[in-house]
Amino acid sequence: MKILAFGASNSSDSINKKLVNSVSKYYKEIEDEILVLDINDFELPLFSKDLEKAIGIPEAAQKFADHIDWADFIIISFAENNGNYNVGYKNLIDWISRIKGRKVFPEKPVFLLATSEGGRGGQSVLEIATARMPRDAAQVLETFSLPEFSKNFEEGKGVISNVFRSQLEAKVRKTKRLMAEILNKGQQ
């Protein structure tokens, strides 16, 4: 299985990048390929129709779209800024959505995550993403929110809270099972 994972944040020390990197390790099996991307490596100008008309679709947007197309399964951890998407992610998706004839996540199964230092763990942005993703042609398999990141996560160990680790591991098992079913159907 080819897995694409990224934190939907343009912060250089993003806790959502740390979370998605940790969660992606649950999927490291012999036959799996995992590509963890940093959206900062896909620098794009601020989207506008005027700029699109002037320069077309930037190469960085097409390259990110190619990574999406490569993947069988996508794991995204959303940063929450003022209750919504991080501007870096939103701008990237705005550009990709303008590629002619393209849905952003064409029929891709996704596992959506979010974390924050607050008690809600990015639930507002997770709710927005969960509602929006099907309109971008993604298939949401599962979601997971980790509140109070610094209290419940440790670098090198991942989620350290027994309750949240148990919830996460159950969702990982579920997504693995669903992906096996999806991939088996595709081979028939």
Short mmCIF file of N, CA and C in Angstrom, two decimals:
data_model
loop_
_atom_site.label_atom_id
_atom_site.label_comp_id
_atom_site.label_asym_id
_atom_site.label_seq_id
_atom_site.Cartn_x
_atom_site.Cartn_y
_atom_site.Cartn_z
N MET A 1 0.85 -1.17 0.00
CA MET A 1 0.00 0.00 0.00
C MET A 1 0.90 1.24 0.00
N LYS A 2 0.57 2.20 -0.83
CA LYS A 2 1.30 3.47 -0.91
C LYS A 2 0.55 4.51 -0.07
N ILE A 3 1.25 5.05 0.92
CA ILE A 3 0.62 5.96 1.89
C ILE A 3 1.28 7.33 1.81
N LEU A 4 0.46 8.35 1.68
CA LEU A 4 0.90 9.74 1.72
C LEU A 4 0.45 10.32 3.05
N ALA A 5 1.36 10.96 3.78
CA ALA A 5 1.03 11.57 5.07
C ALA A 5 1.60 12.98 5.11
N PHE A 6 0.82 13.90 5.66
CA PHE A 6 1.32 15.26 5.83
C PHE A 6 0.52 16.01 6.88
N GLY A 7 1.20 16.97 7.50
CA GLY A 7 0.55 17.88 8.40
C GLY A 7 0.04 19.06 7.60
N ALA A 8 -1.22 19.41 7.78
CA ALA A 8 -1.83 20.51 7.05
C ALA A 8 -1.54 21.81 7.78
N SER A 9 -0.24 22.13 7.83
CA SER A 9 0.25 23.30 8.55
C SER A 9 1.52 23.81 7.88
N ASN A 10 1.67 25.13 7.86
CA ASN A 10 2.91 25.70 7.33
C ASN A 10 3.85 26.14 8.45
N SER A 11 3.60 25.74 9.67
CA SER A 11 4.48 26.05 10.79
C SER A 11 5.70 25.13 10.75
N SER A 12 6.88 25.69 10.95
CA SER A 12 8.09 24.88 10.89
C SER A 12 8.18 23.89 12.05
N ASP A 13 7.54 24.18 13.17
CA ASP A 13 7.56 23.26 14.31
C ASP A 13 6.15 22.75 14.65
N SER A 14 5.40 22.46 13.62
CA SER A 14 3.99 22.07 13.75
C SER A 14 3.80 20.80 14.58
N ILE A 15 2.92 20.88 15.55
CA ILE A 15 2.56 19.69 16.33
C ILE A 15 1.75 18.72 15.47
N ASN A 16 1.06 19.22 14.47
CA ASN A 16 0.31 18.33 13.58
C ASN A 16 1.25 17.54 12.66
N LYS A 17 2.38 18.12 12.28
CA LYS A 17 3.39 17.37 11.54
C LYS A 17 3.96 16.26 12.43
N LYS A 18 4.19 16.57 13.69
CA LYS A 18 4.71 15.56 14.62
C LYS A 18 3.70 14.42 14.79
N LEU A 19 2.43 14.78 14.92
CA LEU A 19 1.39 13.76 15.10
C LEU A 19 1.29 12.87 13.86
N VAL A 20 1.21 13.46 12.67
CA VAL A 20 1.04 12.65 11.46
C VAL A 20 2.26 11.77 11.21
N ASN A 21 3.44 12.28 11.52
CA ASN A 21 4.65 11.47 11.36
C ASN A 21 4.60 10.26 12.30
N SER A 22 4.17 10.48 13.52
CA SER A 22 4.06 9.39 14.50
C SER A 22 3.00 8.37 14.07
N VAL A 23 1.84 8.85 13.66
CA VAL A 23 0.76 7.95 13.26
C VAL A 23 1.14 7.16 12.01
N SER A 24 1.87 7.76 11.09
CA SER A 24 2.25 7.05 9.86
C SER A 24 3.09 5.81 10.18
N LYS A 25 3.80 5.82 11.29
CA LYS A 25 4.65 4.68 11.66
C LYS A 25 3.83 3.43 12.00
N TYR A 26 2.57 3.61 12.35
CA TYR A 26 1.69 2.46 12.60
C TYR A 26 1.46 1.64 11.32
N TYR A 27 1.72 2.26 10.19
CA TYR A 27 1.44 1.62 8.90
C TYR A 27 2.70 1.04 8.25
N LYS A 28 3.81 1.06 8.96
CA LYS A 28 5.07 0.57 8.38
C LYS A 28 5.10 -0.95 8.41
N GLU A 29 4.60 -1.52 7.35
CA GLU A 29 4.67 -2.96 7.17
C GLU A 29 5.51 -3.21 5.93
N ILE A 30 6.00 -4.38 5.76
CA ILE A 30 6.96 -4.69 4.71
C ILE A 30 6.50 -4.21 3.34
N GLU A 31 5.25 -4.42 3.03
CA GLU A 31 4.76 -4.09 1.69
C GLU A 31 4.31 -2.63 1.54
N ASP A 32 4.36 -1.85 2.59
CA ASP A 32 3.90 -0.46 2.53
C ASP A 32 5.02 0.50 2.18
N GLU A 33 4.68 1.49 1.37
CA GLU A 33 5.56 2.62 1.09
C GLU A 33 4.90 3.83 1.73
N ILE A 34 5.66 4.57 2.53
CA ILE A 34 5.11 5.75 3.20
C ILE A 34 5.91 6.96 2.79
N LEU A 35 5.21 7.98 2.31
CA LEU A 35 5.82 9.24 1.94
C LEU A 35 5.24 10.32 2.85
N VAL A 36 6.09 10.90 3.71
CA VAL A 36 5.66 11.98 4.60
C VAL A 36 6.16 13.29 4.00
N LEU A 37 5.23 14.17 3.68
CA LEU A 37 5.58 15.44 3.04
C LEU A 37 5.42 16.61 4.00
N ASP A 38 6.15 17.67 3.72
CA ASP A 38 6.02 18.94 4.41
C ASP A 38 5.47 19.93 3.39
N ILE A 39 4.31 20.50 3.65
CA ILE A 39 3.72 21.39 2.65
C ILE A 39 4.58 22.63 2.41
N ASN A 40 5.50 22.93 3.31
CA ASN A 40 6.42 24.05 3.10
C ASN A 40 7.38 23.79 1.94
N ASP A 41 7.53 22.55 1.54
CA ASP A 41 8.38 22.21 0.40
C ASP A 41 7.68 22.47 -0.93
N PHE A 42 6.44 22.92 -0.87
CA PHE A 42 5.64 23.20 -2.06
C PHE A 42 5.19 24.66 -2.01
N GLU A 43 6.17 25.53 -2.10
CA GLU A 43 5.91 26.96 -1.96
C GLU A 43 5.06 27.48 -3.12
N LEU A 44 4.01 28.17 -2.76
CA LEU A 44 3.07 28.70 -3.76
C LEU A 44 2.73 30.15 -3.45
N PRO A 45 2.49 30.94 -4.49
CA PRO A 45 1.99 32.29 -4.24
C PRO A 45 0.55 32.21 -3.73
N LEU A 46 0.10 33.25 -3.09
CA LEU A 46 -1.28 33.31 -2.60
C LEU A 46 -2.23 33.23 -3.79
N PHE A 47 -3.15 32.27 -3.73
CA PHE A 47 -4.06 32.03 -4.85
C PHE A 47 -4.97 33.23 -5.11
N SER A 48 -5.14 33.55 -6.37
CA SER A 48 -6.19 34.45 -6.84
C SER A 48 -6.46 34.10 -8.30
N LYS A 49 -7.67 34.37 -8.76
CA LYS A 49 -8.01 34.11 -10.16
C LYS A 49 -7.14 34.95 -11.08
N ASP A 50 -6.85 36.18 -10.66
CA ASP A 50 -6.00 37.04 -11.48
C ASP A 50 -4.61 36.44 -11.65
N LEU A 51 -4.04 35.94 -10.56
CA LEU A 51 -2.71 35.34 -10.63
C LEU A 51 -2.75 34.05 -11.45
N GLU A 52 -3.80 33.26 -11.27
CA GLU A 52 -3.93 32.04 -12.07
C GLU A 52 -3.97 32.38 -13.56
N LYS A 53 -4.69 33.42 -13.91
CA LYS A 53 -4.78 33.85 -15.31
C LYS A 53 -3.40 34.29 -15.82
N ALA A 54 -2.63 34.94 -14.96
CA ALA A 54 -1.33 35.47 -15.36
C ALA A 54 -0.25 34.39 -15.46
N ILE A 55 -0.25 33.42 -14.52
CA ILE A 55 0.86 32.46 -14.47
C ILE A 55 0.44 31.01 -14.70
N GLY A 56 -0.85 30.73 -14.68
CA GLY A 56 -1.30 29.34 -14.79
C GLY A 56 -1.15 28.63 -13.46
N ILE A 57 -1.18 27.31 -13.50
CA ILE A 57 -1.04 26.49 -12.28
C ILE A 57 0.45 26.32 -11.99
N PRO A 58 0.90 26.73 -10.80
CA PRO A 58 2.31 26.57 -10.46
C PRO A 58 2.73 25.10 -10.42
N GLU A 59 3.98 24.85 -10.77
CA GLU A 59 4.53 23.49 -10.80
C GLU A 59 4.42 22.81 -9.43
N ALA A 60 4.59 23.57 -8.34
CA ALA A 60 4.51 22.99 -7.00
C ALA A 60 3.13 22.40 -6.72
N ALA A 61 2.07 23.05 -7.20
CA ALA A 61 0.72 22.52 -7.01
C ALA A 61 0.54 21.22 -7.78
N GLN A 62 1.06 21.17 -9.00
CA GLN A 62 0.96 19.96 -9.80
C GLN A 62 1.76 18.83 -9.17
N LYS A 63 2.93 19.13 -8.62
CA LYS A 63 3.75 18.10 -7.98
C LYS A 63 3.04 17.51 -6.76
N PHE A 64 2.39 18.38 -5.95
CA PHE A 64 1.66 17.86 -4.80
C PHE A 64 0.49 17.00 -5.26
N ALA A 65 -0.21 17.45 -6.30
CA ALA A 65 -1.32 16.67 -6.86
C ALA A 65 -0.82 15.30 -7.34
N ASP A 66 0.38 15.27 -7.92
CA ASP A 66 0.96 13.99 -8.37
C ASP A 66 1.20 13.06 -7.18
N HIS A 67 1.61 13.61 -6.05
CA HIS A 67 1.79 12.78 -4.84
C HIS A 67 0.45 12.22 -4.37
N ILE A 68 -0.59 13.03 -4.43
CA ILE A 68 -1.93 12.56 -4.07
C ILE A 68 -2.33 11.41 -4.99
N ASP A 69 -2.10 11.58 -6.28
CA ASP A 69 -2.47 10.55 -7.25
C ASP A 69 -1.70 9.25 -7.03
N TRP A 70 -0.45 9.36 -6.60
CA TRP A 70 0.40 8.20 -6.34
C TRP A 70 -0.15 7.34 -5.21
N ALA A 71 -0.74 7.97 -4.21
CA ALA A 71 -1.12 7.29 -2.96
C ALA A 71 -2.38 6.43 -3.10
N ASP A 72 -2.36 5.32 -2.35
CA ASP A 72 -3.57 4.52 -2.17
C ASP A 72 -4.39 5.03 -0.99
N PHE A 73 -3.69 5.64 -0.02
CA PHE A 73 -4.28 6.02 1.26
C PHE A 73 -3.56 7.29 1.74
N ILE A 74 -4.33 8.22 2.30
CA ILE A 74 -3.75 9.50 2.72
C ILE A 74 -4.10 9.77 4.19
N ILE A 75 -3.08 10.18 4.95
CA ILE A 75 -3.26 10.56 6.35
C ILE A 75 -2.92 12.04 6.45
N ILE A 76 -3.84 12.83 6.97
CA ILE A 76 -3.65 14.27 7.10
C ILE A 76 -3.93 14.68 8.54
N SER A 77 -3.04 15.49 9.12
CA SER A 77 -3.29 16.05 10.45
C SER A 77 -3.45 17.56 10.29
N PHE A 78 -4.61 18.05 10.66
CA PHE A 78 -4.98 19.45 10.43
C PHE A 78 -4.64 20.35 11.61
N ALA A 79 -3.89 21.40 11.31
CA ALA A 79 -3.70 22.48 12.28
C ALA A 79 -4.97 23.32 12.27
N GLU A 80 -5.32 23.84 13.43
CA GLU A 80 -6.51 24.69 13.53
C GLU A 80 -6.08 26.12 13.80
N ASN A 81 -6.40 27.00 12.87
CA ASN A 81 -6.12 28.42 13.04
C ASN A 81 -7.43 29.17 13.04
N ASN A 82 -7.75 29.78 14.18
CA ASN A 82 -9.02 30.50 14.33
C ASN A 82 -10.22 29.63 13.95
N GLY A 83 -10.16 28.36 14.35
CA GLY A 83 -11.28 27.45 14.14
C GLY A 83 -11.39 26.92 12.73
N ASN A 84 -10.35 27.10 11.89
CA ASN A 84 -10.45 26.70 10.49
C ASN A 84 -9.11 26.16 10.01
N TYR A 85 -9.05 25.89 8.68
CA TYR A 85 -7.81 25.42 8.07
C TYR A 85 -6.66 26.40 8.26
N ASN A 86 -5.45 25.87 8.31
CA ASN A 86 -4.24 26.66 8.25
C ASN A 86 -4.13 27.24 6.83
N VAL A 87 -3.66 28.48 6.73
CA VAL A 87 -3.59 29.17 5.44
C VAL A 87 -2.68 28.45 4.44
N GLY A 88 -1.60 27.84 4.90
CA GLY A 88 -0.71 27.13 3.98
C GLY A 88 -1.42 25.98 3.30
N TYR A 89 -2.18 25.20 4.08
CA TYR A 89 -2.94 24.08 3.51
C TYR A 89 -4.04 24.61 2.59
N LYS A 90 -4.78 25.60 3.05
CA LYS A 90 -5.90 26.13 2.26
C LYS A 90 -5.41 26.65 0.91
N ASN A 91 -4.27 27.34 0.90
CA ASN A 91 -3.73 27.88 -0.34
C ASN A 91 -3.32 26.73 -1.28
N LEU A 92 -2.68 25.72 -0.75
CA LEU A 92 -2.28 24.56 -1.55
C LEU A 92 -3.49 23.90 -2.19
N ILE A 93 -4.52 23.68 -1.42
CA ILE A 93 -5.74 23.04 -1.92
C ILE A 93 -6.45 23.93 -2.93
N ASP A 94 -6.44 25.24 -2.68
CA ASP A 94 -7.05 26.16 -3.66
C ASP A 94 -6.38 26.02 -5.02
N TRP A 95 -5.05 25.96 -5.03
CA TRP A 95 -4.33 25.81 -6.30
C TRP A 95 -4.61 24.46 -6.94
N ILE A 96 -4.56 23.38 -6.16
CA ILE A 96 -4.80 22.05 -6.73
C ILE A 96 -6.21 21.95 -7.30
N SER A 97 -7.17 22.56 -6.65
CA SER A 97 -8.56 22.49 -7.11
C SER A 97 -8.75 23.17 -8.47
N ARG A 98 -7.79 23.98 -8.87
CA ARG A 98 -7.91 24.70 -10.14
C ARG A 98 -7.29 23.93 -11.32
N ILE A 99 -6.68 22.78 -11.04
CA ILE A 99 -6.15 21.96 -12.13
C ILE A 99 -7.34 21.43 -12.93
N LYS A 100 -7.32 21.68 -14.20
CA LYS A 100 -8.47 21.37 -15.07
C LYS A 100 -8.91 19.91 -14.95
N GLY A 101 -10.21 19.73 -14.72
CA GLY A 101 -10.81 18.40 -14.66
C GLY A 101 -10.48 17.59 -13.41
N ARG A 102 -9.98 18.24 -12.39
CA ARG A 102 -9.49 17.52 -11.21
C ARG A 102 -10.33 17.79 -9.97
N LYS A 103 -10.57 16.72 -9.23
CA LYS A 103 -11.00 16.84 -7.84
C LYS A 103 -9.74 16.75 -7.01
N VAL A 104 -9.69 17.39 -5.86
CA VAL A 104 -8.46 17.47 -5.08
C VAL A 104 -7.99 16.08 -4.66
N PHE A 105 -8.88 15.26 -4.12
CA PHE A 105 -8.52 13.93 -3.61
C PHE A 105 -9.34 12.87 -4.35
N PRO A 106 -9.05 12.64 -5.62
CA PRO A 106 -9.92 11.80 -6.44
C PRO A 106 -10.06 10.36 -5.94
N GLU A 107 -11.19 10.12 -5.24
CA GLU A 107 -11.55 8.79 -4.74
C GLU A 107 -10.50 8.21 -3.78
N LYS A 108 -9.79 9.06 -3.07
CA LYS A 108 -8.74 8.60 -2.15
C LYS A 108 -9.31 8.38 -0.76
N PRO A 109 -9.07 7.21 -0.17
CA PRO A 109 -9.43 6.98 1.23
C PRO A 109 -8.50 7.81 2.12
N VAL A 110 -9.07 8.45 3.13
CA VAL A 110 -8.28 9.32 4.01
C VAL A 110 -8.58 9.04 5.48
N PHE A 111 -7.56 9.26 6.30
CA PHE A 111 -7.65 9.21 7.76
C PHE A 111 -7.30 10.62 8.20
N LEU A 112 -8.27 11.30 8.82
CA LEU A 112 -8.09 12.70 9.20
C LEU A 112 -7.80 12.82 10.68
N LEU A 113 -6.75 13.57 11.00
CA LEU A 113 -6.32 13.79 12.37
C LEU A 113 -6.31 15.28 12.65
N ALA A 114 -6.28 15.62 13.92
CA ALA A 114 -6.05 17.00 14.35
C ALA A 114 -5.57 16.97 15.78
N THR A 115 -4.74 17.95 16.11
CA THR A 115 -4.33 18.12 17.50
C THR A 115 -4.14 19.60 17.76
N SER A 116 -4.18 19.95 19.03
CA SER A 116 -3.90 21.31 19.46
C SER A 116 -3.51 21.25 20.93
N GLU A 117 -3.08 22.37 21.46
CA GLU A 117 -2.77 22.44 22.89
C GLU A 117 -4.03 22.58 23.73
N GLY A 118 -5.14 22.89 23.09
CA GLY A 118 -6.40 23.07 23.81
C GLY A 118 -7.13 21.77 24.08
N GLY A 119 -8.16 21.88 24.87
CA GLY A 119 -8.94 20.73 25.30
C GLY A 119 -9.80 20.10 24.22
N ARG A 120 -10.01 20.80 23.10
CA ARG A 120 -10.83 20.24 22.02
C ARG A 120 -9.98 19.56 20.95
N GLY A 121 -8.68 19.74 20.98
CA GLY A 121 -7.79 19.01 20.08
C GLY A 121 -8.03 19.27 18.60
N GLY A 122 -8.38 20.49 18.23
CA GLY A 122 -8.59 20.80 16.83
C GLY A 122 -9.89 20.26 16.26
N GLN A 123 -10.87 20.01 17.13
CA GLN A 123 -12.12 19.41 16.66
C GLN A 123 -12.88 20.30 15.67
N SER A 124 -12.76 21.61 15.79
CA SER A 124 -13.47 22.49 14.84
C SER A 124 -12.97 22.28 13.42
N VAL A 125 -11.65 22.30 13.24
CA VAL A 125 -11.12 22.10 11.89
C VAL A 125 -11.35 20.67 11.42
N LEU A 126 -11.31 19.72 12.33
CA LEU A 126 -11.57 18.33 11.96
C LEU A 126 -13.01 18.16 11.46
N GLU A 127 -13.95 18.84 12.10
CA GLU A 127 -15.35 18.80 11.64
C GLU A 127 -15.48 19.44 10.26
N ILE A 128 -14.80 20.55 10.05
CA ILE A 128 -14.82 21.21 8.74
C ILE A 128 -14.25 20.28 7.67
N ALA A 129 -13.09 19.69 7.96
CA ALA A 129 -12.43 18.80 7.00
C ALA A 129 -13.28 17.57 6.71
N THR A 130 -13.87 17.00 7.74
CA THR A 130 -14.69 15.80 7.56
C THR A 130 -15.89 16.08 6.67
N ALA A 131 -16.48 17.25 6.81
CA ALA A 131 -17.61 17.63 5.96
C ALA A 131 -17.16 17.99 4.54
N ARG A 132 -16.00 18.61 4.42
CA ARG A 132 -15.52 19.11 3.12
C ARG A 132 -14.91 18.03 2.24
N MET A 133 -14.18 17.10 2.83
CA MET A 133 -13.42 16.13 2.05
C MET A 133 -14.24 15.35 1.02
N PRO A 134 -15.43 14.88 1.34
CA PRO A 134 -16.21 14.18 0.30
C PRO A 134 -16.51 15.07 -0.91
N ARG A 135 -16.64 16.37 -0.71
CA ARG A 135 -16.87 17.28 -1.83
C ARG A 135 -15.62 17.45 -2.68
N ASP A 136 -14.47 17.10 -2.11
CA ASP A 136 -13.21 17.09 -2.85
C ASP A 136 -12.89 15.68 -3.33
N ALA A 137 -13.88 14.79 -3.30
CA ALA A 137 -13.83 13.42 -3.80
C ALA A 137 -13.04 12.46 -2.92
N ALA A 138 -12.78 12.82 -1.67
CA ALA A 138 -12.11 11.92 -0.74
C ALA A 138 -13.14 11.04 -0.03
N GLN A 139 -12.68 9.89 0.41
CA GLN A 139 -13.50 8.96 1.17
C GLN A 139 -12.94 8.94 2.60
N VAL A 140 -13.66 9.56 3.54
CA VAL A 140 -13.18 9.62 4.92
C VAL A 140 -13.43 8.28 5.60
N LEU A 141 -12.34 7.60 5.96
CA LEU A 141 -12.45 6.30 6.63
C LEU A 141 -12.58 6.46 8.14
N GLU A 142 -11.87 7.45 8.68
CA GLU A 142 -11.86 7.62 10.14
C GLU A 142 -11.29 8.99 10.47
N THR A 143 -11.56 9.44 11.72
CA THR A 143 -10.99 10.69 12.23
C THR A 143 -10.47 10.45 13.65
N PHE A 144 -9.52 11.29 14.04
CA PHE A 144 -8.97 11.20 15.39
C PHE A 144 -8.52 12.58 15.83
N SER A 145 -8.90 12.97 17.04
CA SER A 145 -8.51 14.25 17.62
C SER A 145 -7.73 14.00 18.91
N LEU A 146 -6.59 14.68 19.04
CA LEU A 146 -5.77 14.56 20.24
C LEU A 146 -5.73 15.91 20.95
N PRO A 147 -6.43 16.05 22.08
CA PRO A 147 -6.39 17.31 22.83
C PRO A 147 -5.10 17.43 23.64
N GLU A 148 -4.82 18.63 24.08
CA GLU A 148 -3.70 18.92 24.99
C GLU A 148 -2.43 18.19 24.54
N PHE A 149 -1.96 18.55 23.35
CA PHE A 149 -0.85 17.86 22.71
C PHE A 149 0.34 17.65 23.64
N SER A 150 0.82 18.70 24.28
CA SER A 150 2.03 18.59 25.10
C SER A 150 1.86 17.64 26.28
N LYS A 151 0.64 17.49 26.74
CA LYS A 151 0.35 16.58 27.86
C LYS A 151 0.20 15.13 27.39
N ASN A 152 -0.26 14.94 26.15
CA ASN A 152 -0.63 13.61 25.67
C ASN A 152 0.27 13.02 24.59
N PHE A 153 1.36 13.73 24.25
CA PHE A 153 2.25 13.29 23.19
C PHE A 153 3.69 13.54 23.61
N GLU A 154 4.55 12.58 23.26
CA GLU A 154 5.97 12.74 23.55
C GLU A 154 6.76 12.32 22.31
N GLU A 155 7.69 13.18 21.89
CA GLU A 155 8.50 12.84 20.71
C GLU A 155 9.24 11.54 20.96
N GLY A 156 9.26 10.71 19.94
CA GLY A 156 9.91 9.41 20.05
C GLY A 156 8.99 8.32 20.59
N LYS A 157 7.95 8.72 21.29
CA LYS A 157 6.99 7.76 21.84
C LYS A 157 5.61 7.88 21.21
N GLY A 158 5.26 9.07 20.73
CA GLY A 158 3.94 9.28 20.15
C GLY A 158 2.92 9.62 21.22
N VAL A 159 1.70 9.15 21.03
CA VAL A 159 0.62 9.41 21.97
C VAL A 159 0.91 8.61 23.24
N ILE A 160 1.05 9.31 24.37
CA ILE A 160 1.42 8.64 25.62
C ILE A 160 0.24 8.42 26.56
N SER A 161 -0.86 9.11 26.33
CA SER A 161 -2.06 8.88 27.13
C SER A 161 -2.63 7.51 26.77
N ASN A 162 -2.83 6.66 27.77
CA ASN A 162 -3.37 5.32 27.51
C ASN A 162 -4.73 5.38 26.83
N VAL A 163 -5.57 6.30 27.26
CA VAL A 163 -6.92 6.42 26.69
C VAL A 163 -6.85 6.81 25.22
N PHE A 164 -6.09 7.88 24.92
CA PHE A 164 -6.03 8.34 23.54
C PHE A 164 -5.24 7.39 22.65
N ARG A 165 -4.19 6.76 23.17
CA ARG A 165 -3.43 5.79 22.38
C ARG A 165 -4.32 4.60 22.03
N SER A 166 -5.13 4.15 22.97
CA SER A 166 -6.05 3.05 22.71
C SER A 166 -7.06 3.42 21.62
N GLN A 167 -7.60 4.64 21.70
CA GLN A 167 -8.55 5.11 20.68
C GLN A 167 -7.87 5.16 19.31
N LEU A 168 -6.65 5.74 19.27
CA LEU A 168 -5.92 5.86 18.01
C LEU A 168 -5.63 4.48 17.43
N GLU A 169 -5.14 3.57 18.24
CA GLU A 169 -4.79 2.24 17.74
C GLU A 169 -6.00 1.49 17.21
N ALA A 170 -7.16 1.69 17.82
CA ALA A 170 -8.39 1.07 17.31
C ALA A 170 -8.74 1.65 15.94
N LYS A 171 -8.54 2.94 15.77
CA LYS A 171 -8.84 3.58 14.48
C LYS A 171 -7.81 3.17 13.42
N VAL A 172 -6.57 2.99 13.81
CA VAL A 172 -5.56 2.50 12.88
C VAL A 172 -5.93 1.10 12.40
N ARG A 173 -6.30 0.23 13.34
CA ARG A 173 -6.71 -1.13 12.96
C ARG A 173 -7.90 -1.09 12.00
N LYS A 174 -8.85 -0.23 12.28
CA LYS A 174 -10.04 -0.11 11.42
C LYS A 174 -9.63 0.35 10.02
N THR A 175 -8.78 1.38 9.93
CA THR A 175 -8.39 1.88 8.60
C THR A 175 -7.57 0.83 7.84
N LYS A 176 -6.74 0.07 8.54
CA LYS A 176 -5.98 -1.00 7.87
C LYS A 176 -6.94 -2.04 7.30
N ARG A 177 -7.94 -2.41 8.09
CA ARG A 177 -8.92 -3.40 7.63
C ARG A 177 -9.70 -2.88 6.42
N LEU A 178 -10.15 -1.62 6.50
CA LEU A 178 -10.90 -1.04 5.39
C LEU A 178 -10.04 -0.91 4.14
N MET A 179 -8.77 -0.54 4.32
CA MET A 179 -7.87 -0.42 3.17
C MET A 179 -7.61 -1.78 2.53
N ALA A 180 -7.48 -2.82 3.33
CA ALA A 180 -7.30 -4.16 2.78
C ALA A 180 -8.51 -4.54 1.92
N GLU A 181 -9.71 -4.21 2.40
CA GLU A 181 -10.92 -4.49 1.63
C GLU A 181 -10.95 -3.68 0.33
N ILE A 182 -10.59 -2.40 0.41
CA ILE A 182 -10.59 -1.53 -0.77
C ILE A 182 -9.58 -2.03 -1.80
N LEU A 183 -8.38 -2.35 -1.34
CA LEU A 183 -7.34 -2.82 -2.27
C LEU A 183 -7.68 -4.18 -2.86
N ASN A 184 -8.31 -5.05 -2.07
CA ASN A 184 -8.72 -6.35 -2.60
C ASN A 184 -9.80 -6.21 -3.67
N LYS A 185 -10.74 -5.29 -3.46
CA LYS A 185 -11.78 -5.04 -4.48
C LYS A 185 -11.16 -4.53 -5.77
N GLY A 186 -10.13 -3.68 -5.63
CA GLY A 186 -9.47 -3.12 -6.80
C GLY A 186 -8.70 -4.14 -7.60
N GLN A 187 -8.31 -5.26 -6.97
CA GLN A 187 -7.56 -6.31 -7.67
C GLN A 187 -8.47 -7.33 -8.34
N GLN A 188 -9.75 -7.28 -8.02
CA GLN A 188 -10.68 -8.27 -8.59
C GLN A 188 -11.13 -7.87 -9.97
#
